[in-house]
Every structure is written in structure tokens, then in C-alpha cells.
JSON list of C-alpha atoms in Angstrom, two decimals:
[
{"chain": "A", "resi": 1, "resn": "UNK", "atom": "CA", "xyz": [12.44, 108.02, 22.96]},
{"chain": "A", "resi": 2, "resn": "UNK", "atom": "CA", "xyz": [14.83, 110.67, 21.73]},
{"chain": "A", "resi": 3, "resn": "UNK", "atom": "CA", "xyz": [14.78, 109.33, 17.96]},
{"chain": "A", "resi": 4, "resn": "UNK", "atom": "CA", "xyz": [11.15, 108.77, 18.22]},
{"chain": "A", "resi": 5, "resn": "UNK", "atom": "CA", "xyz": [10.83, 112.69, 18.93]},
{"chain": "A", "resi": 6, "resn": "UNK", "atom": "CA", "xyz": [13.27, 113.30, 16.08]},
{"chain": "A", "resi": 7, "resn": "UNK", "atom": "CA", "xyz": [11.74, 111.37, 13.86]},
{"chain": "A", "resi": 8, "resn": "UNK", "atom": "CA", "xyz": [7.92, 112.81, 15.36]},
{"chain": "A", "resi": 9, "resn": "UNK", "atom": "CA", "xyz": [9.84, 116.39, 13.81]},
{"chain": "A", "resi": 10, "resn": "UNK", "atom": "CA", "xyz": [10.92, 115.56, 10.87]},
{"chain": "A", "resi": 11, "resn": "UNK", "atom": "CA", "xyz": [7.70, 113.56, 9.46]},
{"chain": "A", "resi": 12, "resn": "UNK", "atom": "CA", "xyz": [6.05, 117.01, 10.48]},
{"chain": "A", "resi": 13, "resn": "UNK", "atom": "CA", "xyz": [8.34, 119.30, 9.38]},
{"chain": "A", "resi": 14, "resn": "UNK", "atom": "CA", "xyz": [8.24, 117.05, 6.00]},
{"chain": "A", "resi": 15, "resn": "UNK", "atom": "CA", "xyz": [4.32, 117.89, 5.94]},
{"chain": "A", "resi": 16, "resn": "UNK", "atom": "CA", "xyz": [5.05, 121.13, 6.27]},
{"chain": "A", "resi": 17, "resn": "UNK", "atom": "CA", "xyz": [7.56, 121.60, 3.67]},
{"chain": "A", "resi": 18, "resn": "UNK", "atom": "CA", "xyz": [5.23, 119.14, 1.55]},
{"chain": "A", "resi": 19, "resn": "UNK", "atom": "CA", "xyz": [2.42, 121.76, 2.22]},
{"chain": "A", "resi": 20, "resn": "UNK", "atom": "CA", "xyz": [4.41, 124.65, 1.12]},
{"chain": "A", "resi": 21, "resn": "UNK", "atom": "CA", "xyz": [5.38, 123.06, -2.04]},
{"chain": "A", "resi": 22, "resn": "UNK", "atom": "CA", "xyz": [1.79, 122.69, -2.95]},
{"chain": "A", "resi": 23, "resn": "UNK", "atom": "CA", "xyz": [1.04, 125.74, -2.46]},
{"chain": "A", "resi": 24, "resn": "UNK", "atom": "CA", "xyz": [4.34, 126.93, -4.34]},
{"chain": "A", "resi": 25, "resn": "UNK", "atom": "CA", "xyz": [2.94, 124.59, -7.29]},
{"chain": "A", "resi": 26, "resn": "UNK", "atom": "CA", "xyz": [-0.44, 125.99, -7.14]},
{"chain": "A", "resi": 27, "resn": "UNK", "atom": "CA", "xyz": [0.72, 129.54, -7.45]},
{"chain": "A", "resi": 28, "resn": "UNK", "atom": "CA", "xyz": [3.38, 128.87, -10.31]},
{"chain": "A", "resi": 29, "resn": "UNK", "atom": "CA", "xyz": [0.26, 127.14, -12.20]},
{"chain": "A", "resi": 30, "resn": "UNK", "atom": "CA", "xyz": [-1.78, 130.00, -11.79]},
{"chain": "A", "resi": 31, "resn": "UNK", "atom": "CA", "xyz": [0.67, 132.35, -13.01]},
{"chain": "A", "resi": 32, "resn": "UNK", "atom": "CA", "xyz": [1.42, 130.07, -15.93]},
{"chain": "A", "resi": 33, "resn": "UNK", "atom": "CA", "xyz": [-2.39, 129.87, -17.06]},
{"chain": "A", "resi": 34, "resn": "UNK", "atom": "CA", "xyz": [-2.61, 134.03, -16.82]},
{"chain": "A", "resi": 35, "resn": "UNK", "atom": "CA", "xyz": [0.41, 133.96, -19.22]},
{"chain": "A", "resi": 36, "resn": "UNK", "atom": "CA", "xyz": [-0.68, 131.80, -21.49]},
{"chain": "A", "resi": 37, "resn": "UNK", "atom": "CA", "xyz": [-4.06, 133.56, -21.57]},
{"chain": "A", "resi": 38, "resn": "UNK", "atom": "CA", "xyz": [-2.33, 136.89, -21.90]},
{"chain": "A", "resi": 39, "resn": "UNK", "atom": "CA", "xyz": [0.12, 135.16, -24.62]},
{"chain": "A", "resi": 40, "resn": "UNK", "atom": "CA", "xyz": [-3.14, 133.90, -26.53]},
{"chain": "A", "resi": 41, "resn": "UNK", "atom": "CA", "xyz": [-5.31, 136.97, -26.41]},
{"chain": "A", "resi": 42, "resn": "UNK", "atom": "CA", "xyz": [-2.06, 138.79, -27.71]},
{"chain": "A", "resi": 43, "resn": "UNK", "atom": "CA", "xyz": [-1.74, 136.29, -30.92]},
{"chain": "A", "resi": 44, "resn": "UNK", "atom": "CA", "xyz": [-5.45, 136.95, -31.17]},
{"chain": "A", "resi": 45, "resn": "UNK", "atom": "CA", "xyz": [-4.84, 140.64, -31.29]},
{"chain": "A", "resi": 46, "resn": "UNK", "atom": "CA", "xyz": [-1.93, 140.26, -33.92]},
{"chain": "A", "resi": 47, "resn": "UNK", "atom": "CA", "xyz": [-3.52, 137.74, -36.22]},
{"chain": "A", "resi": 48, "resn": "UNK", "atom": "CA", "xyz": [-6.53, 140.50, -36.47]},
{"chain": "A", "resi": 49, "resn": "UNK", "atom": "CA", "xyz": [-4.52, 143.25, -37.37]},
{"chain": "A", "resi": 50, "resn": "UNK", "atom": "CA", "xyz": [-2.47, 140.79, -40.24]},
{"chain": "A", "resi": 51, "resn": "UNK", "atom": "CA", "xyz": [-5.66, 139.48, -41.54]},
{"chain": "A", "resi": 52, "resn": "UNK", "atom": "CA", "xyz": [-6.67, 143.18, -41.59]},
{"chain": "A", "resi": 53, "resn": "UNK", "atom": "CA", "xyz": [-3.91, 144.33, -43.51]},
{"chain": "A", "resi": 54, "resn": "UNK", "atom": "CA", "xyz": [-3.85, 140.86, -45.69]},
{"chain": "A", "resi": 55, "resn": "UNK", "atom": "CA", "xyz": [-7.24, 141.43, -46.82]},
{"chain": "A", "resi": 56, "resn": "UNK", "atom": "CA", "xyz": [-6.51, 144.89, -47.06]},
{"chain": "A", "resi": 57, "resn": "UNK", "atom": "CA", "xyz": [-3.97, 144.67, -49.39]},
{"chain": "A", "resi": 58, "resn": "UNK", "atom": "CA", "xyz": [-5.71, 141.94, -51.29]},
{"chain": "A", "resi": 59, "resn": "UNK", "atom": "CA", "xyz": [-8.87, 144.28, -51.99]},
{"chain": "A", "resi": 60, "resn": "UNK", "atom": "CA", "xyz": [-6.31, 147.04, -53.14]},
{"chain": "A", "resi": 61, "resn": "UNK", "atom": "CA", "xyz": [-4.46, 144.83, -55.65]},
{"chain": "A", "resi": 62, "resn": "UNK", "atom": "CA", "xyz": [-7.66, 143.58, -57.21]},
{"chain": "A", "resi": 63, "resn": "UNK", "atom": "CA", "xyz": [-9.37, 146.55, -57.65]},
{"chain": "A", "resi": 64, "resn": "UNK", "atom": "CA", "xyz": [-7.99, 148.52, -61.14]},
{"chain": "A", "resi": 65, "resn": "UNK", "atom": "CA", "xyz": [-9.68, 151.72, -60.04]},
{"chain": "A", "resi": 66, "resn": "UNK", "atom": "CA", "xyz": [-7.37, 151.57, -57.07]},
{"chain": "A", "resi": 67, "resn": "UNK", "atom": "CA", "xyz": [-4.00, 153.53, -58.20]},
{"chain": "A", "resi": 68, "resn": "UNK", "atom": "CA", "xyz": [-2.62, 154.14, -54.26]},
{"chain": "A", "resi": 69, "resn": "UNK", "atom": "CA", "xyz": [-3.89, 153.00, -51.35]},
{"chain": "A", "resi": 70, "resn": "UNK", "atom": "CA", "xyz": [-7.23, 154.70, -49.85]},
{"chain": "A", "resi": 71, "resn": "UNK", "atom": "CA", "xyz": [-7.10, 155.40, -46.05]},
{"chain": "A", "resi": 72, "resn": "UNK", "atom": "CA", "xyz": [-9.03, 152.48, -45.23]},
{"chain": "A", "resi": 73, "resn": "UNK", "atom": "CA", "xyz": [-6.61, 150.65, -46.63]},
{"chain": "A", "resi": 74, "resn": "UNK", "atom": "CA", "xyz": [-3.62, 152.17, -45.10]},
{"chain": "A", "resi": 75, "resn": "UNK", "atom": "CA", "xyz": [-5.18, 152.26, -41.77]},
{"chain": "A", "resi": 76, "resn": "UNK", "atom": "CA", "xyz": [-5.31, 148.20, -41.74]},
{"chain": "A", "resi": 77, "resn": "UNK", "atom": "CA", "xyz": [-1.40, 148.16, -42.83]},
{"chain": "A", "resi": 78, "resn": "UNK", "atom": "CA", "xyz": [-0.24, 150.80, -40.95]},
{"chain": "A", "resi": 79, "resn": "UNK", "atom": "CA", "xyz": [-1.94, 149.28, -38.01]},
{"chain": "A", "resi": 80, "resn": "UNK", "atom": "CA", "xyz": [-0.22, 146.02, -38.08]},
{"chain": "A", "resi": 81, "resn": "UNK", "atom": "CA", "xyz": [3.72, 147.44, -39.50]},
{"chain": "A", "resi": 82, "resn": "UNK", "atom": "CA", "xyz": [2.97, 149.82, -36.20]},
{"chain": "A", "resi": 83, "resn": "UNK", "atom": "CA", "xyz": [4.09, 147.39, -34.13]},
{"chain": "A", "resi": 84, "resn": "UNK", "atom": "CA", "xyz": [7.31, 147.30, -35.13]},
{"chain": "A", "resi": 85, "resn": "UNK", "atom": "CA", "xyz": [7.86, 151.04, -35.85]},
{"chain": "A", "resi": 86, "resn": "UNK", "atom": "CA", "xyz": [11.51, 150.61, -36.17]},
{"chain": "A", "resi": 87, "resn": "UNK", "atom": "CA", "xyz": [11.25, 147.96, -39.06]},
{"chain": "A", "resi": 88, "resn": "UNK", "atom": "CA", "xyz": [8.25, 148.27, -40.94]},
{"chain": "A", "resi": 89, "resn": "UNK", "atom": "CA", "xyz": [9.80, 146.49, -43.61]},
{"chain": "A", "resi": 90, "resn": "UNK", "atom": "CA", "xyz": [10.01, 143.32, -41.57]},
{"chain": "A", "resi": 91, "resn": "UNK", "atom": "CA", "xyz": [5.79, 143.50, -40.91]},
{"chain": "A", "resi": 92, "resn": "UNK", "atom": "CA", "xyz": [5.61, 144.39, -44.10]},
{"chain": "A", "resi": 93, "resn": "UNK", "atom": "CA", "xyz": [7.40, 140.76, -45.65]},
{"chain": "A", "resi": 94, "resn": "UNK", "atom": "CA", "xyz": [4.74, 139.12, -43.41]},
{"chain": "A", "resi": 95, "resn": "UNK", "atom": "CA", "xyz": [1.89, 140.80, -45.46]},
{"chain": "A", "resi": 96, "resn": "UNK", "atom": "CA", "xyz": [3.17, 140.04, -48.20]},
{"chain": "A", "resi": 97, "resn": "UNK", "atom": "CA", "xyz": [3.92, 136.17, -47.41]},
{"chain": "A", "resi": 98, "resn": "UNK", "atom": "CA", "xyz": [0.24, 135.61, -46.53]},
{"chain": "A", "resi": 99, "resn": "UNK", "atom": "CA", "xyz": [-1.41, 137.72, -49.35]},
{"chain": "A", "resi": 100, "resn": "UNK", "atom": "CA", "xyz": [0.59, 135.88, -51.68]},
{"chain": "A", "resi": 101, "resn": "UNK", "atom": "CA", "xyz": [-1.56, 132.67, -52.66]},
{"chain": "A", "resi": 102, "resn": "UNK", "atom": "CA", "xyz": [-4.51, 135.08, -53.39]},
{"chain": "A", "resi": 103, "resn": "UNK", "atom": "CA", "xyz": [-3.01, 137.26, -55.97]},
{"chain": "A", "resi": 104, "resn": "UNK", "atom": "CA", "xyz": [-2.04, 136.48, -60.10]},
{"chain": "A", "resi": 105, "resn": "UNK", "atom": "CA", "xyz": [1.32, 137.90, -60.35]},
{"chain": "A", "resi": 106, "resn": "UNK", "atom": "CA", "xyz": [0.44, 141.13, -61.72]},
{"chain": "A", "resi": 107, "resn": "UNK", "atom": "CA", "xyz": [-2.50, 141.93, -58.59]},
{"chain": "A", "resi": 108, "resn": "UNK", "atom": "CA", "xyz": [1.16, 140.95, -56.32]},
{"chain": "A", "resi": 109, "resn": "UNK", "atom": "CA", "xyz": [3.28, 143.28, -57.93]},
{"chain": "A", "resi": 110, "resn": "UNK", "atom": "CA", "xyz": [0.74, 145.86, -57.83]},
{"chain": "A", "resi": 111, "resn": "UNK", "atom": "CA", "xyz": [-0.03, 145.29, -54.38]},
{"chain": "A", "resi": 112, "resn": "UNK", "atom": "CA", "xyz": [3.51, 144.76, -53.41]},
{"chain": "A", "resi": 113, "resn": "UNK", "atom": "CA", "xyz": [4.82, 148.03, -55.05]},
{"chain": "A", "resi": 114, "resn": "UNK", "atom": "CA", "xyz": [2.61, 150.10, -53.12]},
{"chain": "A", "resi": 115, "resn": "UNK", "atom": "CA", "xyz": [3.32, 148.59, -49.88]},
{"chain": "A", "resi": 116, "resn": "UNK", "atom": "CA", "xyz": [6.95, 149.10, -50.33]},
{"chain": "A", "resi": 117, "resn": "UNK", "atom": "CA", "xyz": [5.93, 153.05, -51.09]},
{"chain": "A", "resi": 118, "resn": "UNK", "atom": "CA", "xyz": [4.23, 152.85, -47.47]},
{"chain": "A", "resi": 119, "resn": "UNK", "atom": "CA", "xyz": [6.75, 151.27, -45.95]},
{"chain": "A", "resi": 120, "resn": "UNK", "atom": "CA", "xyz": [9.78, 153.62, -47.31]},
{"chain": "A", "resi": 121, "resn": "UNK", "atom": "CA", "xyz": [8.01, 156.69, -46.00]},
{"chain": "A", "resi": 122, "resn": "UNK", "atom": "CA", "xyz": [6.38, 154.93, -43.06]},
{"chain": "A", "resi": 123, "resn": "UNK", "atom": "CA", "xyz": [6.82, 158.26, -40.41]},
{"chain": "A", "resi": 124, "resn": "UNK", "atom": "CA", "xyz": [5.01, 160.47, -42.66]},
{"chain": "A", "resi": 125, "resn": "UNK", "atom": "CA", "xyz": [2.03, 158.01, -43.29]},
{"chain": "A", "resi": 126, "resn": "UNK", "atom": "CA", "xyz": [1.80, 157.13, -39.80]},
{"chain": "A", "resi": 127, "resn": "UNK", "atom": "CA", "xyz": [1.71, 161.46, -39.41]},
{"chain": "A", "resi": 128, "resn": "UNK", "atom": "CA", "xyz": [-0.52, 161.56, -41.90]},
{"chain": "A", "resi": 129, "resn": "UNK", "atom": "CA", "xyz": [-3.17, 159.02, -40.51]},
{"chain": "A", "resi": 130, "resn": "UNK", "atom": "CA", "xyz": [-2.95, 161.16, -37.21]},
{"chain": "A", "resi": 131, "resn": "UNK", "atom": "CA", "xyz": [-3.88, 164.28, -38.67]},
{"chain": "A", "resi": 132, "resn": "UNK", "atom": "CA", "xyz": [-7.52, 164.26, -38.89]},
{"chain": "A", "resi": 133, "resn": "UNK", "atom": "CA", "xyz": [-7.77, 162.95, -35.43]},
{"chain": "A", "resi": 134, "resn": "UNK", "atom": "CA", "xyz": [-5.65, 165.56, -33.95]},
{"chain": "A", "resi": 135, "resn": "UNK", "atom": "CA", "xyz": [-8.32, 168.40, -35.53]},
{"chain": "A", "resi": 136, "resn": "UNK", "atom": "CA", "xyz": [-11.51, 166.57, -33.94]},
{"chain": "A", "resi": 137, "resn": "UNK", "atom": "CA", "xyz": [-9.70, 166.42, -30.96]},
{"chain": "A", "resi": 138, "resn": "UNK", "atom": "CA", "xyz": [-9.55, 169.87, -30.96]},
{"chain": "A", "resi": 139, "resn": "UNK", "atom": "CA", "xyz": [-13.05, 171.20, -31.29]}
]
């Protein structure tokens, strides 16, 4: 009778520790599908801003009239070498990788020349960028 009430305790406190586990596995799935929901709405956000400074820089290269960047186009770049503010450079290898296939060799250099002007003085151009909305912040 005594091992039948041992054994009577450990099938339930195997349920119980079966129970918990579930609900251990439960949570840990949950928390895996709100990363990986986070993690895809975040590659969302950063293939927007590439694409937006791809085409960006495309559009630029193309264009003859276009001698320097216009603020539209420096808006798209600087939004995308932004996030990594320490190395712009390293953003800016990734525009240049995927722009690449759409430009002769003379729309690339073009394009690629000017980028690397952005990217030297990167602080100033992000400065500059802020200026305007600094004043209508004021009024």
C-alpha cells in the first residue's frame, strides 16, 4: 500500500510537471512568434529604406542634368547609411552592390562618385538635412 501511494505521487506530480512544461512550451512559442514578427517587420523596414536609396541613386546617375545629388535624393541615402552612423561607408557598399545591374558603367561611376562625396562628409549632410526642420519647428 505504501508503493501504491508513492507511485499514486509521482504519476501526479509527473502531470504536474508535464503541465508546467506545456505551459513553459507555450510561452517560449509565443515569444518566438513576437520575435520573428518583430525580426520581419524590421527587414521590411530596412529593405524600404535600401530600395529607397537604390532607386534613388539609380534616378541620380541616369539623369545628365543631375550634377550632385538633390535633397530628395539625399534624403533616401542618408536615410538608410543612418543606421549605421558610425560606418556609412559600409551602408553605402550595399547601395552600391544592388544599384549595380541597373547602371552602364559610366551612370555607376557617376552615381558611385557622388555617394562616396556623401559618405566622406556624412555629419555635415546629415546637419544639413536637419536644418530646415529645425526652423519650422520653431515658428
Amino acid at each position: 500500500s505504501s508503493l501504491q501511494v508513492r507511485l499514486q505521487n509521482l504519476s501526479a506530480r509527473y502531470r504536474e510537471l508535464e503541465s508546467n512544461n506545456r505551459h513553459i512550451i507555450d510561452n517560449l512559442k509565443r515569444e518566438k512568434d513576437t520575435l520573428l514578427a518583430q525580426m520581419e517587420a524590421m527587414l521590411r523596414l530596412l529593405g524600404e529604406k535600401l530600395e529607397k536609396a537604390v532607386r534613388a541613386l539609380i534616378q541620380f546617375a541616369r539623369v545628365l542634368a543631375y550634377k550632385t545629388f538633390t535633397r530628395e535624393h539625399k534624403e533616401a541615402i542618408v536615410s538608410w547609411l543612418a543606421l549605421d552612423r558610425d560606418n556609412p561607408k559600409s551602408n553605402a557598399h550595399f547601395v552600391k552592390v544592388f544599384a549595380r545591374p541597373f547602371l552602364t558603367d559610366k551612370e555607376f561611376d557617376k552615381g558611385c562618385k557622388e555617394l562616396d562625396r556623401l559618405t566622406s562628409s556624412f555629419p555635415a549632410v546629415m546637419e544639413d538635412l536637419e536644418q530646415p526642420q529645425r526652423r519650422s519647428m520653431r515658428r
